[in-house]
Amino acid sequence: MNSYNDPLIYIKGPPVFHLPPREKVDIQMEEQEIDQEIEQDESTSIYEIRSSMTDKTIVILEKLKFLEKPFQRKVYRPLVFHLEDGVHLQGEVEKVEGEFVTFFIGAGELMRYRVDQVKRIVWRGVEMK
């Protein structure tokens, strides 16, 4: 063992080793290279879906994904969704899958729409920004 790996204090837990500064830089460079390789290997299917959407639809999609989380479903009530055909739905976001969103409308009723059909999301009489 060298002086970098000698224990300074004994603590019950997994061992921790301090690396010399030169080795830290080498490890960071390797991690960055691995991250770049992973980014290049990712599937482009997500980006193909988004490229077919308008900027406004992408913003609505991000809002819907935010609202599908359990905590937000309880906090953001009542929500009113204004759809393309003039329909107003009051309920919660149950699930967002690709280009589709499922709304939970009281009494266990689920309705599924395309994300691009949602034009506005209103919470307590104010459009969500």
Coordinates of C-alpha atoms in Angstrom, one line a residue:
M1 CA 0.0 0.0 0.0
N2 CA 1.1 3.5 -0.7
S3 CA 0.5 6.6 1.4
Y4 CA -2.7 7.5 -0.5
N5 CA -4.4 4.3 0.6
D6 CA -3.3 4.2 4.2
P7 CA -6.4 4.5 6.5
L8 CA -6.6 7.8 8.3
I9 CA -9.5 6.9 10.5
Y10 CA -11.5 3.8 11.0
I11 CA -15.2 4.1 10.3
K12 CA -17.6 1.2 10.0
G13 CA -18.6 1.2 6.3
P14 CA -17.2 0.5 2.8
P15 CA -13.6 1.5 2.2
V16 CA -12.8 4.8 0.5
F17 CA -9.6 5.4 -1.3
H18 CA -8.1 8.8 -2.3
L19 CA -6.5 8.8 -5.8
P20 CA -3.5 11.0 -6.6
P21 CA -4.5 14.1 -8.7
R22 CA -3.1 12.6 -12.0
E23 CA -5.1 9.4 -11.7
K24 CA -8.3 11.5 -10.9
V25 CA -7.9 13.3 -14.2
D26 CA -7.4 10.1 -16.1
I27 CA -10.5 8.5 -14.6
Q28 CA -12.6 11.6 -15.4
M29 CA -11.4 11.6 -19.0
E30 CA -12.4 7.9 -19.3
E31 CA -15.8 8.6 -17.8
Q32 CA -16.4 11.4 -20.3
E33 CA -15.4 9.2 -23.2
I34 CA -17.8 6.5 -22.0
D35 CA -20.6 9.1 -21.7
Q36 CA -20.0 10.2 -25.2
E37 CA -20.1 6.7 -26.5
I38 CA -23.4 6.0 -24.7
E39 CA -24.9 9.2 -26.2
Q40 CA -23.9 8.1 -29.7
D41 CA -25.4 4.6 -29.1
E42 CA -28.9 5.9 -28.0
S43 CA -31.9 5.2 -30.2
T44 CA -33.2 8.1 -32.2
S45 CA -36.8 7.0 -32.0
I46 CA -37.5 9.6 -29.3
Y47 CA -36.1 12.4 -31.4
E48 CA -38.2 11.3 -34.5
I49 CA -41.4 11.6 -32.5
R50 CA -40.4 15.1 -31.3
S51 CA -39.3 16.3 -34.7
S52 CA -42.9 15.7 -36.0
M53 CA -44.3 17.8 -33.2
T54 CA -44.6 21.6 -33.2
D55 CA -42.9 23.7 -30.4
K56 CA -46.3 24.2 -28.7
T57 CA -47.0 20.5 -28.7
I58 CA -43.6 19.7 -27.2
V59 CA -44.3 22.3 -24.4
I60 CA -47.8 20.7 -23.8
L61 CA -46.1 17.2 -23.7
E62 CA -43.6 18.4 -21.1
K63 CA -46.4 19.8 -19.0
L64 CA -48.4 16.5 -19.3
K65 CA -45.3 14.5 -18.2
F66 CA -44.9 16.8 -15.2
L67 CA -48.5 16.4 -14.3
E68 CA -48.5 12.6 -14.5
K69 CA -46.2 12.2 -11.4
P70 CA -48.0 11.1 -8.2
F71 CA -47.3 14.2 -6.2
Q72 CA -48.4 16.6 -8.9
R73 CA -51.6 14.7 -9.5
K74 CA -52.6 15.4 -6.0
V75 CA -51.5 19.0 -5.9
Y76 CA -52.7 20.3 -9.2
R77 CA -56.5 19.8 -8.9
P78 CA -58.8 20.5 -10.6
L79 CA -57.3 20.5 -14.0
V80 CA -59.2 21.4 -17.2
F81 CA -57.9 20.2 -20.5
H82 CA -59.0 22.2 -23.6
L83 CA -58.9 20.0 -26.6
E84 CA -58.8 20.8 -30.3
D85 CA -62.4 20.0 -31.1
G86 CA -63.7 22.3 -28.4
V87 CA -64.2 19.6 -25.7
H88 CA -63.2 20.5 -22.1
L89 CA -62.2 17.6 -19.8
Q90 CA -61.8 18.0 -16.1
G91 CA -59.6 15.4 -14.5
E92 CA -56.0 14.2 -14.0
V93 CA -53.2 12.9 -16.2
E94 CA -53.1 9.2 -15.8
K95 CA -50.3 8.3 -18.2
V96 CA -48.3 9.7 -21.1
E97 CA -47.0 7.2 -23.6
G98 CA -45.2 8.5 -26.7
E99 CA -47.7 10.7 -28.6
F100 CA -50.7 9.7 -26.5
V101 CA -52.0 10.9 -23.1
T102 CA -54.6 9.1 -20.9
F103 CA -56.8 11.2 -18.7
F104 CA -58.6 10.0 -15.6
I105 CA -62.1 11.5 -15.5
G106 CA -64.0 10.8 -12.3
A107 CA -65.7 7.4 -11.5
G108 CA -62.8 5.4 -13.0
E109 CA -63.3 6.6 -16.5
L110 CA -60.2 6.8 -18.7
M111 CA -60.0 8.7 -22.0
R112 CA -57.1 8.6 -24.4
Y113 CA -56.1 11.4 -26.8
R114 CA -53.2 12.3 -28.9
V115 CA -50.9 15.0 -27.3
D116 CA -51.3 17.3 -30.3
Q117 CA -55.1 17.4 -29.6
V118 CA -54.5 19.2 -26.2
K119 CA -54.4 22.9 -26.8
R120 CA -54.5 24.3 -23.2
I121 CA -54.2 23.1 -19.6
V122 CA -56.0 25.2 -17.1
W123 CA -55.5 25.0 -13.3
R124 CA -57.8 27.1 -11.0
G125 CA -58.9 29.2 -13.9
V126 CA -55.4 30.1 -15.0
E127 CA -53.6 28.6 -18.0
M128 CA -50.5 26.7 -16.9
K129 CA -47.3 28.3 -18.1

